[in-house]
Amino acid sequence: MERIEAIKTIIEQLDDELIICNLGFPSRELYSIKDSPRHFYMLGSMGMASSIGLGLALTQKRKVVVFEGDGSLLMNLGSLVTIYSQSPKNLILIILDNGCYATTGSQCTYALKVDLSELAKGIGFKKIFKFEKLHEINMRPILEEDGPVIVHVKVEPGNADVPVIDLSPEEIISRFMNIIFSDK
């Protein structure tokens, strides 16, 4: 399945969750599918989506969903151990695993040799879902689970032909912060 198809299928099943999206094409693809002030599009800081999502989940009651790439997760692998140790009940980490650094030219990652679901299991995560086909993706049971939940989605390498995000970084953070503080 293409990554944009996986993102679209997941987004269509979400309600009012806060979403942190990995930088580059995943953010652009999410923005082209459905823009929302509840979406925090990362424009830099590769490898930090899971850490930002963890920090947000620790300060929120609402579910926090993080879209992370395999390359980004491997760049900041310590975040998985920290998420497990902190165990926020409202965090869902979705790993979009295409086996490459798609945004920087599709160089292979070690996710081709290391099963990220098994890695999460080895850390101690108990709630791990893995999808390899688009029709398998069902977020309803995942949203009912207490987290942290790992959702490992195998996707094909490649990027969708989508435009750049036409919001400034200031606009993205400002509207996202307004949503966070309006619900407290």
Coordinates of N, CA, C and O in Angstrom, one line a residue, residues 3-110:
R3 N 1.9 5.0 1.2 CA 1.8 5.7 2.5 C 0.6 6.6 2.5 O -0.1 6.7 3.5
I4 N 0.3 7.4 1.4 CA -0.8 8.3 1.5 C -2.1 7.6 1.6 O -3.0 8.1 2.3
E5 N -2.2 6.4 1.1 CA -3.4 5.6 1.2 C -3.6 5.2 2.7 O -4.7 5.2 3.2
A6 N -2.5 4.8 3.3 CA -2.6 4.4 4.7 C -3.0 5.6 5.6 O -3.8 5.5 6.5
I7 N -2.3 6.7 5.4 CA -2.7 7.9 6.1 C -4.1 8.3 6.0 O -4.8 8.5 6.9
K8 N -4.6 8.3 4.7 CA -6.0 8.6 4.5 C -7.0 7.6 5.2 O -7.9 8.1 5.8
T9 N -6.7 6.4 5.1 CA -7.5 5.4 5.8 C -7.6 5.6 7.3 O -8.6 5.5 7.9
I10 N -6.4 5.9 7.9 CA -6.4 6.1 9.3 C -7.1 7.4 9.7 O -7.9 7.4 10.6
I11 N -6.8 8.5 9.0 CA -7.4 9.8 9.3 C -9.0 9.7 9.2 O -9.7 10.3 10.0
E12 N -9.5 8.9 8.2 CA -10.9 8.8 8.1 C -11.6 8.1 9.3 O -12.8 8.2 9.5
Q13 N -10.8 7.4 10.1 CA -11.3 6.7 11.2 C -11.1 7.4 12.6 O -11.5 6.9 13.6
L14 N -10.4 8.6 12.5 CA -10.1 9.3 13.7 C -11.2 10.4 13.9 O -11.9 10.8 13.0
D15 N -11.3 10.9 15.2 CA -12.3 11.9 15.5 C -11.6 13.3 15.8 O -11.2 14.0 14.9
D16 N -11.4 13.5 17.1 CA -10.8 14.8 17.5 C -9.4 14.6 18.2 O -9.0 15.5 19.0
E17 N -8.7 13.6 17.8 CA -7.4 13.4 18.4 C -6.4 14.4 17.9 O -6.6 15.0 16.9
L18 N -5.4 14.7 18.8 CA -4.3 15.6 18.4 C -3.3 14.7 17.6 O -3.0 13.6 17.9
I19 N -2.8 15.3 16.5 CA -2.0 14.5 15.6 C -0.6 15.2 15.4 O -0.6 16.4 15.1
I20 N 0.4 14.5 15.7 CA 1.8 15.0 15.4 C 2.3 14.2 14.2 O 2.2 13.0 14.2
C21 N 2.7 14.9 13.1 CA 3.1 14.2 11.9 C 4.6 14.5 11.6 O 5.0 15.6 11.6
N22 N 5.2 13.4 11.3 CA 6.6 13.4 10.9 C 6.9 14.4 9.8 O 6.0 14.7 9.0
L23 N 8.1 14.9 9.7 CA 8.4 15.9 8.7 C 8.4 15.4 7.3 O 8.4 14.2 7.0
G24 N 8.5 16.3 6.3 CA 8.6 16.0 4.9 C 7.3 15.5 4.3 O 6.2 16.0 4.6
F25 N 7.5 14.5 3.5 CA 6.3 14.1 2.7 C 5.1 13.5 3.5 O 4.0 13.8 3.2
P26 N 5.4 12.8 4.6 CA 4.2 12.4 5.4 C 3.3 13.6 5.8 O 2.1 13.5 5.8
S27 N 4.0 14.7 6.3 CA 3.2 15.9 6.7 C 2.5 16.5 5.4 O 1.3 16.9 5.5
R28 N 3.2 16.6 4.3 CA 2.6 17.1 3.1 C 1.4 16.2 2.7 O 0.4 16.7 2.2
E29 N 1.6 14.9 2.8 CA 0.5 14.0 2.4 C -0.7 14.2 3.3 O -1.9 14.3 2.8
L30 N -0.5 14.3 4.6 CA -1.6 14.5 5.6 C -2.3 15.8 5.3 O -3.5 15.8 5.2
Y31 N -1.5 16.8 5.1 CA -2.1 18.2 4.8 C -2.9 18.1 3.5 O -4.0 18.7 3.5
S32 N -2.5 17.4 2.5 CA -3.3 17.3 1.3 C -4.6 16.5 1.4 O -5.5 16.7 0.7
I33 N -4.5 15.5 2.3 CA -5.7 14.7 2.5 C -6.8 15.5 3.4 O -7.9 15.5 3.0
K34 N -6.3 16.0 4.5 CA -7.2 16.7 5.4 C -6.4 17.6 6.3 O -5.6 17.2 7.1
D35 N -6.6 18.9 6.2 CA -6.0 19.9 7.1 C -6.9 20.1 8.3 O -8.1 20.0 8.2
S36 N -6.2 20.3 9.4 CA -7.0 20.6 10.6 C -6.0 21.3 11.6 O -4.8 21.1 11.6
P37 N -6.6 22.3 12.4 CA -5.7 22.9 13.4 C -5.2 21.9 14.5 O -4.3 22.2 15.2
R38 N -5.9 20.7 14.5 CA -5.4 19.7 15.5 C -4.2 18.9 14.9 O -3.7 18.0 15.6
H39 N -3.8 19.2 13.7 CA -2.6 18.6 13.1 C -1.4 19.4 13.3 O -1.4 20.6 13.0
F40 N -0.3 18.9 13.9 CA 0.9 19.6 14.0 C 1.9 19.0 13.0 O 2.3 17.8 13.1
Y41 N 2.1 19.7 11.9 CA 3.0 19.3 10.8 C 4.4 19.7 11.1 O 4.7 20.9 11.3
M42 N 5.3 18.7 11.2 CA 6.7 19.0 11.5 C 7.3 19.4 10.2 O 7.2 18.7 9.2
L43 N 8.1 20.5 10.2 CA 8.8 21.0 9.0 C 10.3 20.8 9.2 O 11.0 21.1 8.3
G44 N 10.7 20.2 10.3 CA 12.1 20.0 10.6 C 12.2 19.0 11.8 O 11.2 18.4 12.1
S45 N 13.4 18.9 12.3 CA 13.6 18.1 13.5 C 13.3 16.6 13.3 O 12.5 16.0 14.0
M46 N 14.0 16.0 12.3 CA 13.8 14.6 12.0 C 14.0 13.8 13.2 O 15.0 14.0 13.9
G47 N 13.2 12.8 13.5 CA 13.3 11.9 14.6 C 12.6 12.3 15.8 O 12.6 11.6 16.8
M48 N 12.0 13.5 15.8 CA 11.4 14.0 17.1 C 9.9 13.9 17.2 O 9.4 14.3 18.2
A49 N 9.2 13.4 16.2 CA 7.8 13.3 16.2 C 7.3 12.5 17.4 O 6.4 12.9 18.2
S50 N 7.9 11.4 17.7 CA 7.5 10.5 18.8 C 7.8 11.2 20.1 O 7.0 11.1 21.1
S51 N 8.9 11.9 20.2 CA 9.2 12.7 21.5 C 8.2 13.8 21.7 O 7.8 14.0 22.8
I52 N 7.9 14.5 20.7 CA 6.9 15.6 20.8 C 5.6 15.0 21.2 O 4.9 15.5 22.1
G53 N 5.2 13.9 20.5 CA 3.9 13.3 20.9 C 3.9 12.8 22.3 O 2.9 12.9 23.0
L54 N 5.0 12.2 22.8 CA 5.1 11.8 24.2 C 4.9 13.0 25.1 O 4.0 12.9 26.0
G55 N 5.6 14.1 24.9 CA 5.4 15.2 25.7 C 4.0 15.8 25.7 O 3.5 16.1 26.8
L56 N 3.4 15.8 24.6 CA 2.0 16.3 24.5 C 1.1 15.3 25.2 O 0.2 15.8 25.9
A57 N 1.3 14.0 25.0 CA 0.4 13.0 25.7 C 0.4 13.1 27.2 O -0.6 12.9 27.9
L58 N 1.6 13.5 27.7 CA 1.8 13.6 29.2 C 1.0 14.8 29.7 O 0.9 14.9 31.0
T59 N 0.6 15.7 28.9 CA 0.0 16.9 29.4 C -1.5 17.0 28.9 O -2.1 18.1 29.2
Q60 N -2.0 16.0 28.2 CA -3.3 16.1 27.7 C -4.1 14.9 28.1 O -3.6 13.8 28.4
K61 N -5.5 15.0 28.2 CA -6.3 13.9 28.4 C -6.8 13.3 27.1 O -7.1 12.1 27.0
R62 N -6.8 14.1 26.0 CA -7.2 13.6 24.7 C -6.2 12.6 24.1 O -5.0 12.7 24.5
K63 N -6.6 11.8 23.2 CA -5.7 10.9 22.5 C -4.7 11.7 21.7 O -5.1 12.7 21.0
V64 N -3.5 11.3 21.7 CA -2.5 11.9 20.8 C -2.0 10.8 19.9 O -1.6 9.7 20.3
V65 N -2.1 11.1 18.6 CA -1.7 10.1 17.5 C -0.4 10.7 16.9 O -0.4 11.9 16.5
V66 N 0.6 9.9 16.8 CA 1.8 10.3 16.1 C 2.1 9.5 14.9 O 2.0 8.3 14.9
F67 N 2.3 10.2 13.8 CA 2.7 9.5 12.5 C 4.2 9.7 12.5 O 4.7 10.8 12.4
E68 N 4.9 8.5 12.5 CA 6.4 8.5 12.5 C 6.8 7.6 11.4 O 6.2 6.6 11.1
G69 N 7.9 7.9 10.8 CA 8.5 7.1 9.8 C 9.5 6.1 10.4 O 10.0 6.4 11.5
D70 N 9.8 5.0 9.7 CA 10.8 4.1 10.2 C 12.2 4.8 10.4 O 12.9 4.6 11.3
G71 N 12.6 5.6 9.4 CA 13.9 6.2 9.4 C 13.9 7.2 10.6 O 14.9 7.3 11.3
S72 N 12.9 8.0 10.8 CA 12.9 8.9 11.9 C 12.9 8.2 13.2 O 13.6 8.6 14.2
L73 N 12.1 7.1 13.3 CA 12.1 6.4 14.6 C 13.5 5.8 14.9 O 14.0 5.9 16.0
L74 N 14.1 5.3 13.9 CA 15.5 4.7 14.1 C 16.5 5.8 14.4 O 17.5 5.6 15.1
M75 N 16.3 7.0 13.9 CA 17.2 8.2 14.2 C 17.1 8.6 15.7 O 18.1 9.1 16.3
N76 N 16.0 8.3 16.4 CA 15.8 8.7 17.8 C 15.2 7.5 18.5 O 14.1 7.6 19.1
L77 N 15.8 6.4 18.4 CA 15.3 5.1 19.0 C 15.0 5.2 20.5 O 14.2 4.5 21.0
G78 N 15.8 6.0 21.1 CA 15.6 6.2 22.6 C 14.2 6.6 22.9 O 13.7 6.3 24.1
S79 N 13.5 7.2 22.0 CA 12.1 7.7 22.3 C 11.2 6.5 22.6 O 10.3 6.6 23.4
L80 N 11.4 5.4 21.9 CA 10.6 4.2 22.2 C 10.7 3.7 23.6 O 9.8 3.4 24.3
V81 N 12.0 3.7 24.1 CA 12.2 3.3 25.5 C 11.6 4.3 26.5 O 11.0 3.9 27.5
T82 N 11.7 5.6 26.1 CA 11.1 6.6 27.0 C 9.6 6.5 27.0 O 9.0 6.6 28.0
I83 N 9.0 6.3 25.8 CA 7.5 6.1 25.8 C 7.1 4.9 26.6 O 6.1 5.0 27.4
Y84 N 7.8 3.8 26.5 CA 7.5 2.6 27.2 C 7.6 2.9 28.8 O 6.7 2.6 29.5
S85 N 8.6 3.6 29.1 CA 8.9 3.9 30.6 C 7.8 4.8 31.1 O 7.4 4.7 32.2
Q86 N 7.4 5.8 30.3 CA 6.4 6.8 30.8 C 5.0 6.2 30.7 O 4.1 6.6 31.4
S87 N 4.8 5.4 29.7 CA 3.5 4.7 29.4 C 2.3 5.6 29.5 O 1.3 5.3 30.2
P88 N 2.2 6.7 28.7 CA 1.0 7.5 28.6 C -0.2 6.6 28.0 O 0.0 6.0 27.0
K89 N -1.3 6.7 28.7 CA -2.4 5.8 28.3 C -3.1 6.4 27.0 O -3.9 5.7 26.4
N90 N -2.8 7.6 26.7 CA -3.5 8.3 25.5 C -2.6 8.4 24.3 O -2.9 9.2 23.4
L91 N -1.5 7.7 24.2 CA -0.6 7.8 23.1 C -0.7 6.6 22.1 O -0.6 5.5 22.6
I92 N -0.8 7.0 20.9 CA -0.8 6.0 19.8 C 0.3 6.4 18.9 O 0.3 7.5 18.3
L93 N 1.3 5.5 18.7 CA 2.4 5.8 17.8 C 2.3 4.9 16.6 O 2.3 3.7 16.7
I94 N 2.0 5.6 15.5 CA 1.9 4.9 14.2 C 3.2 5.0 13.4 O 3.7 6.1 13.1
I95 N 3.8 3.8 13.2 CA 5.1 3.8 12.4 C 4.8 3.5 11.0 O 4.3 2.4 10.7
L96 N 5.0 4.4 10.1 CA 4.8 4.2 8.7 C 6.1 3.7 8.1 O 7.0 4.5 7.9
D97 N 6.2 2.4 7.9 CA 7.5 1.8 7.6 C 7.6 1.4 6.1 O 7.0 0.5 5.7
N98 N 8.4 2.3 5.4 CA 8.6 2.0 4.0 C 10.0 1.5 3.8 O 10.5 1.4 2.6
G99 N 10.8 1.3 4.8 CA 12.2 0.8 4.7 C 13.1 1.8 4.1 O 14.2 1.4 3.7
C100 N 12.8 3.1 4.1 CA 13.7 4.0 3.5 C 13.5 5.4 4.1 O 12.5 5.7 4.8
Y101 N 14.5 6.3 3.9 CA 14.3 7.7 4.2 C 13.7 8.4 3.0 O 14.4 8.9 2.2
A102 N 12.4 8.3 2.9 CA 11.8 8.7 1.7 C 12.0 10.2 1.4 O 12.1 10.6 0.2
T103 N 12.0 11.0 2.4 CA 12.1 12.5 2.1 C 13.5 12.9 1.7 O 13.6 13.9 1.0
T104 N 14.5 12.1 2.0 CA 15.8 12.5 1.7 C 16.4 11.8 0.5 O 17.6 11.9 0.2
G105 N 15.6 11.0 -0.2 CA 16.1 10.4 -1.4 C 16.0 8.9 -1.4 O 16.6 8.2 -2.3
S106 N 15.2 8.3 -0.5 CA 14.9 6.9 -0.4 C 16.1 6.0 -0.2 O 16.2 4.9 -0.7
Q107 N 17.0 6.5 0.7 CA 18.1 5.6 1.1 C 17.5 4.5 2.0 O 16.6 4.8 2.8
C108 N 18.0 3.3 2.0 CA 17.4 2.2 2.8 C 17.7 2.4 4.3 O 18.7 3.0 4.6
T109 N 16.7 2.0 5.1 CA 16.9 2.0 6.5 C 17.1 0.6 7.0 O 16.9 -0.4 6.3
Y110 N 17.5 0.4 8.3 CA 17.7 -0.9 8.8 C 16.4 -1.6 9.2 O 16.3 -2.7 9.7

